[in-house]
CSV table of C-alpha atoms and ligand atoms in Angstrom, one decimal:
chain,number,residue,atom,x,y,z
A,1,UNK,CA,-27.0,101.3,22.5
A,2,UNK,CA,-24.9,98.3,23.2
A,3,UNK,CA,-25.0,95.5,20.8
A,4,UNK,CA,-23.8,92.0,21.7
A,5,UNK,CA,-22.8,89.4,19.2
A,6,UNK,CA,-20.7,86.3,18.8
A,7,UNK,CA,-18.9,85.0,15.7
A,8,UNK,CA,-20.0,81.4,16.7
A,9,UNK,CA,-23.5,82.6,15.7
A,10,UNK,CA,-22.3,82.5,12.1
A,11,UNK,CA,-21.4,78.8,12.1
A,12,UNK,CA,-24.9,77.3,11.7
A,13,UNK,CA,-25.2,77.3,7.9
A,14,UNK,CA,-27.5,74.7,6.4
A,15,UNK,CA,-27.3,74.8,2.6
A,16,UNK,CA,-31.1,74.5,2.0
A,17,UNK,CA,-34.5,73.9,3.4
A,18,UNK,CA,-37.8,72.4,2.2
A,19,UNK,CA,-40.4,75.2,1.7
A,20,UNK,CA,-43.8,74.2,0.3
A,21,UNK,CA,-42.3,71.0,-1.1
A,22,UNK,CA,-39.4,72.8,-2.8
A,23,UNK,CA,-35.7,72.7,-2.0
A,24,UNK,CA,-34.7,76.4,-1.5
A,25,UNK,CA,-31.6,78.1,0.0
A,26,UNK,CA,-31.9,78.3,3.8
A,27,UNK,CA,-33.5,81.7,4.5
A,28,UNK,CA,-32.1,81.9,8.1
A,29,UNK,CA,-28.6,82.4,6.8
A,30,UNK,CA,-25.4,83.8,8.5
A,31,UNK,CA,-25.5,86.7,6.0
A,32,UNK,CA,-28.5,88.1,7.9
A,33,UNK,CA,-26.3,88.6,10.9
A,34,UNK,CA,-23.4,90.0,8.9
A,35,UNK,CA,-25.7,92.6,7.1
A,36,UNK,CA,-27.2,93.8,10.4
A,37,UNK,CA,-23.8,94.0,12.0
A,38,UNK,CA,-22.4,96.0,9.1
A,39,UNK,CA,-25.3,98.4,9.1
A,40,UNK,CA,-24.9,99.1,12.9
A,41,UNK,CA,-21.2,99.4,12.6
A,42,UNK,CA,-21.7,102.2,10.0
A,43,UNK,CA,-23.4,104.2,12.8
A,44,UNK,CA,-20.8,104.1,15.6
A,45,UNK,CA,-22.2,107.1,17.4
A,46,UNK,CA,-25.5,105.1,17.9
A,47,UNK,CA,-24.3,101.6,18.3
A,48,UNK,CA,-21.4,100.0,20.2
A,49,UNK,CA,-20.7,96.5,19.2
A,50,UNK,CA,-19.2,94.1,21.8
A,51,UNK,CA,-18.2,90.5,21.5
A,52,UNK,CA,-19.8,88.0,23.8
A,53,UNK,CA,-17.0,85.6,24.4
A,54,UNK,CA,-18.7,82.4,25.0
A,55,UNK,CA,-15.5,80.5,25.8
A,56,UNK,CA,-14.2,82.5,28.7
A,57,UNK,CA,-15.3,84.5,31.7
A,58,UNK,CA,-18.8,86.0,32.1
A,59,UNK,CA,-21.7,84.1,33.6
A,60,UNK,CA,-22.1,80.4,32.8
A,61,UNK,CA,-25.5,80.3,31.1
A,62,UNK,CA,-25.8,76.5,31.0
A,63,UNK,CA,-28.0,76.3,34.1
A,64,UNK,CA,-30.3,78.9,32.8
A,65,UNK,CA,-30.6,77.2,29.4
A,66,UNK,CA,-31.4,73.9,31.3
A,67,UNK,CA,-34.0,75.6,33.4
A,68,UNK,CA,-35.9,76.6,30.3
A,69,UNK,CA,-35.3,73.5,28.1
A,70,UNK,CA,-34.4,70.5,30.3
A,71,UNK,CA,-31.5,68.2,29.9
A,72,UNK,CA,-33.1,65.6,27.7
A,73,UNK,CA,-33.7,68.1,24.9
A,74,UNK,CA,-30.3,69.7,25.3
A,75,UNK,CA,-28.6,66.3,25.0
A,76,UNK,CA,-30.6,65.7,21.9
A,77,UNK,CA,-29.4,69.0,20.4
A,78,UNK,CA,-25.8,68.1,21.4
A,79,UNK,CA,-25.8,64.6,20.0
A,80,UNK,CA,-28.5,64.3,17.4
A,81,UNK,CA,-26.4,65.2,14.3
A,82,UNK,CA,-23.7,62.6,15.1
A,83,UNK,CA,-26.3,59.9,15.9
A,84,UNK,CA,-28.2,60.8,12.7
A,85,UNK,CA,-25.2,60.4,10.5
A,86,UNK,CA,-24.0,57.2,12.3
A,87,UNK,CA,-27.5,55.8,11.7
A,88,UNK,CA,-27.1,56.3,7.9
A,89,UNK,CA,-28.8,59.7,7.7
A,90,UNK,CA,-27.8,62.3,5.2
A,91,UNK,CA,-24.9,64.5,6.2
A,92,UNK,CA,-27.2,67.4,5.2
A,93,UNK,CA,-30.0,66.5,7.6
A,94,UNK,CA,-33.5,67.6,6.7
A,95,UNK,CA,-36.6,66.8,8.5
A,96,UNK,CA,-39.4,67.6,6.1
A,97,UNK,CA,-41.9,69.6,8.2
A,98,UNK,CA,-42.5,66.9,10.7
A,99,UNK,CA,-45.1,68.2,13.1
A,100,UNK,CA,-44.6,67.1,16.6
A,101,UNK,CA,-48.1,67.3,18.1
A,102,UNK,CA,-47.1,67.3,21.8
A,103,UNK,CA,-45.9,70.9,22.0
A,104,UNK,CA,-47.8,72.8,19.3
A,105,UNK,CA,-50.9,73.3,21.3
A,106,UNK,CA,-51.0,74.9,24.7
A,107,UNK,CA,-49.7,72.3,27.1
A,108,UNK,CA,-52.2,69.7,28.3
A,109,UNK,CA,-49.9,67.0,29.5
A,110,UNK,CA,-46.7,65.2,28.4
A,111,UNK,CA,-46.4,62.4,26.0
A,112,UNK,CA,-45.0,59.3,27.8
A,113,UNK,CA,-42.2,58.4,25.4
A,114,UNK,CA,-38.8,57.0,26.2
A,115,UNK,CA,-37.0,59.4,23.9
A,116,UNK,CA,-33.5,58.3,24.6
A,117,UNK,CA,-34.1,54.9,23.2
A,118,UNK,CA,-35.7,56.1,20.0
A,119,UNK,CA,-33.9,56.0,16.6
A,120,UNK,CA,-32.4,59.4,15.5
A,121,UNK,CA,-35.2,59.8,13.0
A,122,UNK,CA,-37.9,59.3,15.6
A,123,UNK,CA,-36.1,61.6,18.0
A,124,UNK,CA,-36.1,64.3,15.3
A,125,UNK,CA,-39.8,63.8,15.0
A,126,UNK,CA,-40.3,64.0,18.7
A,127,UNK,CA,-38.2,67.2,19.3
A,128,UNK,CA,-38.7,69.1,16.0
A,129,UNK,CA,-41.4,70.3,13.8
A,130,UNK,CA,-39.1,71.2,10.9
A,131,UNK,CA,-35.4,71.9,10.8
A,132,UNK,CA,-31.8,70.8,10.5
A,133,UNK,CA,-29.6,70.3,13.5
A,134,UNK,CA,-27.1,72.4,15.5
A,135,UNK,CA,-25.9,72.9,19.1
A,136,UNK,CA,-23.0,75.2,19.6
A,137,UNK,CA,-24.4,77.9,17.4
A,138,UNK,CA,-27.6,77.9,19.4
A,139,UNK,CA,-25.8,78.1,22.6
A,140,UNK,CA,-23.7,81.0,21.4
A,141,UNK,CA,-26.9,82.7,20.3
A,142,UNK,CA,-28.4,82.5,23.7
A,143,UNK,CA,-25.2,83.7,25.2
A,144,UNK,CA,-25.6,87.0,23.5
A,145,UNK,CA,-27.7,88.0,26.5
A,146,UNK,CA,-25.2,89.9,28.8
A,147,UNK,CA,-25.7,93.5,29.8
A,148,UNK,CA,-27.0,94.7,26.5
A,149,UNK,CA,-29.8,96.4,24.8
A,150,UNK,CA,-29.6,94.5,21.5
A,151,UNK,CA,-28.7,90.8,21.3
A,152,UNK,CA,-27.6,90.3,17.7
A,153,UNK,CA,-28.0,86.6,17.7
A,154,UNK,CA,-28.9,83.7,15.5
A,155,UNK,CA,-30.3,81.1,15.2
A,156,UNK,CA,-33.5,82.7,16.4
A,157,UNK,CA,-35.5,81.3,19.3
A,158,UNK,CA,-39.2,82.1,19.6
A,159,UNK,CA,-40.5,78.9,18.0
A,160,UNK,CA,-38.4,76.7,20.4
A,161,UNK,CA,-40.4,75.3,23.3
A,162,UNK,CA,-39.2,73.5,26.4
A,163,UNK,CA,-38.5,70.4,24.3
A,164,UNK,CA,-39.3,71.4,20.8
A,165,UNK,CA,-37.3,72.8,17.8
A,166,UNK,CA,-38.7,74.3,14.7
A,167,UNK,CA,-38.9,77.4,12.5
A,168,UNK,CA,-35.1,77.8,12.5
A,169,UNK,CA,-35.2,77.9,16.3
A,170,UNK,CA,-33.4,75.6,18.7
A,171,UNK,CA,-33.0,77.4,22.0
A,172,UNK,CA,-35.4,80.1,23.0
A,173,UNK,CA,-33.0,83.1,23.5
A,174,UNK,CA,-35.6,85.5,24.8
A,175,UNK,CA,-37.0,82.9,27.3
A,176,UNK,CA,-33.6,82.2,28.7
A,177,UNK,CA,-32.9,85.9,29.0
A,178,UNK,CA,-36.2,86.4,30.9
A,179,UNK,CA,-35.5,83.5,33.2
A,180,UNK,CA,-32.0,84.9,33.7
A,181,UNK,CA,-33.2,88.3,34.5
A,182,UNK,CA,-35.7,86.9,37.0
A,183,UNK,CA,-32.9,85.5,39.1
A,184,UNK,CA,-31.8,81.9,39.0
A,185,UNK,CA,-32.7,80.6,42.4
A,186,UNK,CA,-35.5,82.9,43.5
A,187,UNK,CA,-38.7,81.4,44.9
A,188,UNK,CA,-41.5,81.7,42.4
A,189,UNK,CA,-43.3,84.2,44.6
A,190,UNK,CA,-40.3,86.5,44.7
A,191,UNK,CA,-39.7,86.6,41.0
A,192,UNK,CA,-39.8,90.1,39.4
A,193,UNK,CA,-42.2,90.4,36.5
A,194,UNK,CA,-41.0,90.5,33.0
A,195,UNK,CA,-42.9,91.4,29.8
A,196,UNK,CA,-42.0,89.9,26.4
A,197,UNK,CA,-43.3,91.7,23.4
A,198,UNK,CA,-42.9,89.7,20.2
A,199,UNK,CA,-43.1,91.6,16.9
A,200,UNK,CA,-41.8,88.9,14.6
A,201,UNK,CA,-44.2,88.1,11.7
A,202,UNK,CA,-44.8,84.6,13.1
A,203,UNK,CA,-46.4,83.6,16.4
A,204,UNK,CA,-43.8,82.7,19.0
A,205,UNK,CA,-45.4,79.4,20.0
A,206,UNK,CA,-42.3,78.3,21.9
A,207,UNK,CA,-42.2,81.4,24.1
A,208,UNK,CA,-45.9,81.1,24.7
A,209,UNK,CA,-45.6,77.5,25.7
A,210,UNK,CA,-42.7,78.1,28.1
A,211,UNK,CA,-44.5,80.7,30.1
A,212,UNK,CA,-48.0,79.6,29.6
A,213,UNK,CA,-48.7,78.9,33.2
A,214,UNK,CA,-46.2,81.5,34.6
A,215,UNK,CA,-47.9,84.6,36.0
A,216,UNK,CA,-44.6,86.5,36.3
A,217,UNK,CA,-44.0,86.6,32.6
A,218,UNK,CA,-46.4,88.4,30.3
A,219,UNK,CA,-46.1,87.3,26.7
A,220,UNK,CA,-47.7,89.5,24.1
A,221,UNK,CA,-47.4,88.7,20.4
A,222,UNK,CA,-48.4,90.4,17.1
A,223,UNK,CA,-48.3,88.0,14.2
A,224,UNK,CA,-50.0,86.8,11.1
A,225,UNK,CA,-53.0,84.6,11.6
A,226,UNK,CA,-53.3,81.3,9.8
A,227,UNK,CA,-49.7,81.3,8.9
A,228,UNK,CA,-46.7,79.3,10.3
A,229,UNK,CA,-46.7,77.8,12.9
A,230,UNK,CA,-50.4,77.4,12.0
A,231,UNK,CA,-51.8,75.8,15.2
A,232,UNK,CA,-51.1,78.5,17.8
A,233,UNK,CA,-51.6,82.3,18.2
A,234,UNK,CA,-55.3,82.8,18.6
A,235,UNK,CA,-56.8,85.3,20.9
A,236,UNK,CA,-58.4,82.5,22.9
A,237,UNK,CA,-54.9,81.4,24.2
A,238,UNK,CA,-54.7,83.4,27.4
A,239,UNK,CA,-52.6,81.3,29.6
A,240,UNK,CA,-53.4,78.5,32.0
A,241,UNK,CA,-53.8,78.0,35.8
A,242,UNK,CA,-52.0,80.9,37.6
A,243,UNK,CA,-50.9,82.2,34.2
A,244,UNK,CA,-54.4,83.1,33.0
A,245,UNK,CA,-54.3,86.6,31.6
A,246,UNK,CA,-50.6,86.7,31.1
A,247,UNK,CA,-50.6,85.5,27.4
A,248,UNK,CA,-52.0,87.9,24.9
A,249,UNK,CA,-52.2,87.3,21.1
A,250,UNK,CA,-52.8,89.8,18.4
A,251,UNK,CA,-53.4,87.8,15.2
A,252,UNK,CA,-53.4,90.1,12.2
A,253,UNK,CA,-54.5,89.3,8.6
A,254,UNK,CA,-52.0,88.7,5.8
A,255,UNK,CA,-51.5,92.0,3.9
A,256,UNK,CA,-51.5,94.1,7.1
A,257,UNK,CA,-50.1,97.5,6.5
A,258,UNK,CA,-48.3,100.2,8.6
A,259,UNK,CA,-51.3,101.9,10.2
A,260,UNK,CA,-53.2,98.7,11.3
A,261,UNK,CA,-50.0,97.2,12.6
A,262,UNK,CA,-49.1,100.3,14.6
A,263,UNK,CA,-52.6,100.5,16.0
A,264,UNK,CA,-52.4,96.9,17.2
A,265,UNK,CA,-48.9,97.5,18.6
A,266,UNK,CA,-50.2,100.5,20.5
A,267,UNK,CA,-52.9,98.3,22.0
A,268,UNK,CA,-50.3,95.7,22.9
A,269,UNK,CA,-48.2,98.3,24.6
A,270,UNK,CA,-51.2,99.5,26.6
A,271,UNK,CA,-51.8,95.9,27.8
A,272,UNK,CA,-48.2,95.7,28.9
A,273,UNK,CA,-48.5,99.0,30.9
A,274,UNK,CA,-51.6,97.5,32.7
A,275,UNK,CA,-49.6,94.4,33.6
A,276,UNK,CA,-47.1,96.5,35.5
A,277,UNK,CA,-48.4,98.5,38.5
A,278,UNK,CA,-45.0,100.0,39.1
A,279,UNK,CA,-44.9,101.5,35.6
A,280,UNK,CA,-44.8,105.1,36.5
A,281,UNK,CA,-42.3,104.6,39.3
A,282,UNK,CA,-40.0,102.8,36.9
A,283,UNK,CA,-39.9,105.7,34.5
A,284,UNK,CA,-37.5,107.2,37.0
A,285,UNK,CA,-35.2,104.2,36.7
A,286,UNK,CA,-35.0,104.7,33.0
A,287,UNK,CA,-33.5,108.1,33.6
A,288,UNK,CA,-31.0,106.5,35.9
A,289,UNK,CA,-30.2,103.8,33.4
A,290,UNK,CA,-29.5,106.3,30.7
A,291,UNK,CA,-27.3,108.3,32.9
A,292,UNK,CA,-25.4,105.5,34.7
A,293,UNK,CA,-25.4,102.9,32.0
A,294,UNK,CA,-27.4,99.7,32.0
A,295,UNK,CA,-27.8,97.5,35.0
A,296,UNK,CA,-28.9,94.0,34.1
A,297,UNK,CA,-31.4,93.9,36.9
A,298,UNK,CA,-33.3,96.9,35.4
A,299,UNK,CA,-34.1,95.2,32.1
A,300,UNK,CA,-37.7,94.4,32.3
A,301,UNK,CA,-38.9,94.4,28.8
A,302,UNK,CA,-37.7,91.9,26.3
A,303,UNK,CA,-38.5,92.4,22.6
A,304,UNK,CA,-38.5,89.5,20.2
A,305,UNK,CA,-37.4,91.5,17.3
A,306,UNK,CA,-38.3,90.1,13.9
A,307,UNK,CA,-38.4,92.2,10.8
A,308,UNK,CA,-40.1,89.5,8.6
A,309,UNK,CA,-43.1,91.8,8.7
A,310,UNK,CA,-41.4,93.8,5.9
A,311,UNK,CA,-43.4,94.2,2.6
A,312,UNK,CA,-40.8,92.4,0.5
A,313,UNK,CA,-39.9,89.7,3.0
A,314,UNK,CA,-39.7,86.4,1.1
A,315,UNK,CA,-41.5,84.4,3.8
A,316,UNK,CA,-43.8,86.9,5.5
A,317,UNK,CA,-47.0,88.3,4.0
A,318,UNK,CA,-47.4,91.6,5.9
A,319,UNK,CA,-46.7,94.9,4.1
A,320,UNK,CA,-44.8,97.1,6.4
A,321,UNK,CA,-42.8,99.9,4.9
A,322,UNK,CA,-39.3,100.8,6.0
A,323,UNK,CA,-40.6,103.9,7.9
A,324,UNK,CA,-42.8,101.7,10.0
A,325,UNK,CA,-39.8,100.2,11.7
A,326,UNK,CA,-38.8,103.6,13.2
A,327,UNK,CA,-42.4,103.9,14.4
A,328,UNK,CA,-42.2,100.5,16.0
A,329,UNK,CA,-39.1,101.5,17.9
A,330,UNK,CA,-40.8,104.7,19.1
A,331,UNK,CA,-43.9,102.9,20.3
A,332,UNK,CA,-41.8,100.5,22.3
A,333,UNK,CA,-39.9,103.4,23.7
A,334,UNK,CA,-43.2,104.8,25.0
A,335,UNK,CA,-43.2,102.0,27.6
A,336,UNK,CA,-40.3,103.9,29.2
A,337,UNK,CA,-38.6,100.8,30.4
A,338,UNK,CA,-35.1,99.4,30.1
A,339,UNK,CA,-35.4,97.0,27.2
A,340,UNK,CA,-33.4,94.1,25.7
A,341,UNK,CA,-34.1,93.5,22.0
A,342,UNK,CA,-33.4,90.0,20.9
A,343,UNK,CA,-33.1,89.2,17.2
A,344,UNK,CA,-35.6,86.8,15.8
A,345,UNK,CA,-36.7,86.6,12.1
A,346,UNK,CA,-36.4,88.7,9.0
A,347,UNK,CA,-35.2,87.3,5.6
A,348,UNK,CA,-35.0,90.2,3.2
A,349,UNK,CA,-31.2,90.4,3.0
A,350,UNK,CA,-30.9,93.8,1.4
A,351,UNK,CA,-33.2,95.5,3.9
A,352,UNK,CA,-32.8,93.5,7.1
A,353,UNK,CA,-30.0,95.8,8.4
A,354,UNK,CA,-31.8,99.0,7.7
A,355,UNK,CA,-35.1,97.8,9.2
A,356,UNK,CA,-33.4,96.6,12.4
A,357,UNK,CA,-31.4,99.8,12.7
A,358,UNK,CA,-34.6,101.8,12.2
A,359,UNK,CA,-36.3,100.0,15.2
A,360,UNK,CA,-33.4,100.5,17.5
A,361,UNK,CA,-32.8,104.1,16.4
A,362,UNK,CA,-36.5,104.9,16.8
A,363,UNK,CA,-36.3,103.5,20.3
A,364,UNK,CA,-33.1,105.4,21.2
A,365,UNK,CA,-34.2,108.7,19.8
A,366,UNK,CA,-37.7,108.6,21.2
A,367,UNK,CA,-36.2,107.5,24.6
A,368,UNK,CA,-33.9,110.4,24.9
A,369,UNK,CA,-36.6,112.9,24.2
A,370,UNK,CA,-39.6,111.3,26.0
A,371,UNK,CA,-38.3,109.2,28.8
A,372,UNK,CA,-37.6,111.6,31.6
A,373,UNK,CA,-38.7,111.4,35.2
B,1,LIG,C1,-37.9,82.8,13.4
B,1,LIG,C2,-38.8,82.7,12.2
B,1,LIG,O1,-39.1,83.7,11.6
B,1,LIG,N1,-39.1,81.5,11.8
B,1,LIG,C3,-40.0,81.3,10.6
B,1,LIG,C4,-39.9,80.0,10.1
B,1,LIG,C5,-40.9,79.9,8.9
B,1,LIG,N2,-40.7,78.7,8.2
B,1,LIG,C6,-41.8,78.2,7.4
B,1,LIG,C7,-42.3,79.2,6.4
B,1,LIG,C8,-43.5,78.8,5.6
B,1,LIG,C9,-43.9,80.0,4.7
B,1,LIG,N3,-44.7,79.8,3.6
B,1,LIG,C10,-44.2,80.4,2.4
B,1,LIG,C11,-45.0,81.5,1.9
B,1,LIG,C12,-44.3,82.3,0.8
B,1,LIG,N4,-45.0,83.5,0.6
B,2,LIG,ZN1,-40.7,85.0,11.9
């Protein structure tokens, strides 16, 4: 399995965050990426790491990022830190869990605010619902797309909406990848369908919002109910307009263990199979892909891969065991599709590498035995 990463993804390194009113070290640390990288490098027969050089060559992703997020928001990310400090803000910027109402609920219309003329503090309130600020690292993160099976990127993305940051997320990596894979200039009716399966502990409110009315992108999420980001993720959120039926949430109680999790995941996978009438035909392409290497156009499943479902995760309250991660990889492999895994959350530093490897290895090993035409 190819693994793409970029050292720029290590640059975003806030010293602390506010969690339940307390100042604590920033959980979404560069060490997470380092530990995963080291773990994968120790298994060179399974994983081939490749650098994504964001400074030269390759495809310019700026247009794709703008398609998902819009220029106003991206300019905010580019300039907010400088403006904030110029305005007298702390050089270690912290917005204390500001909840920006306009994007947390499924979209119902845009707030009419002239954001550019707002003070940096107000802009933070408009675009963020908690966080500190960065730009280049977030761009490098999304640039880990490429022709790969695992995008080892940070900061994560699934809480980032069209014009909303929060939950350590700034640019929605998996959304940009989906948009990229669908082809930049295609007419909406010609777009190939893409399914996004989100197994992070938290609901991917950003991914849901971005594709809420888009019938060509199925978003399926397993997550903790009544936990962060609190206001989204219920089973009643099914999409809007043409997108009705292409958003499926599986909220699970805190304390969920392996068996209940895997049962829900199997149900989610069945829904994804139903979404795709070409499912059986495409099993054949998986064989081709394994033989001939991966063609970008064949990637149809995107997995928002969070391992904050782990029993000892410091933020999540599920109770998945290490062996469950192999099973998750196997269940995903049962879909029999070319798949791009995109890194999201997971904060237990000692186990994050092993748990991520287990998912990817489970996928690979199951794929090579099961996925045959
Ligand atoms: C990508 C991702 O996983 N983002 C998660 C951001 C969560 N931030 C707020 C967490 C609030 C958790 N409450 C603490 C419970 C301690 N058991
Ligand atoms: Zn998470």
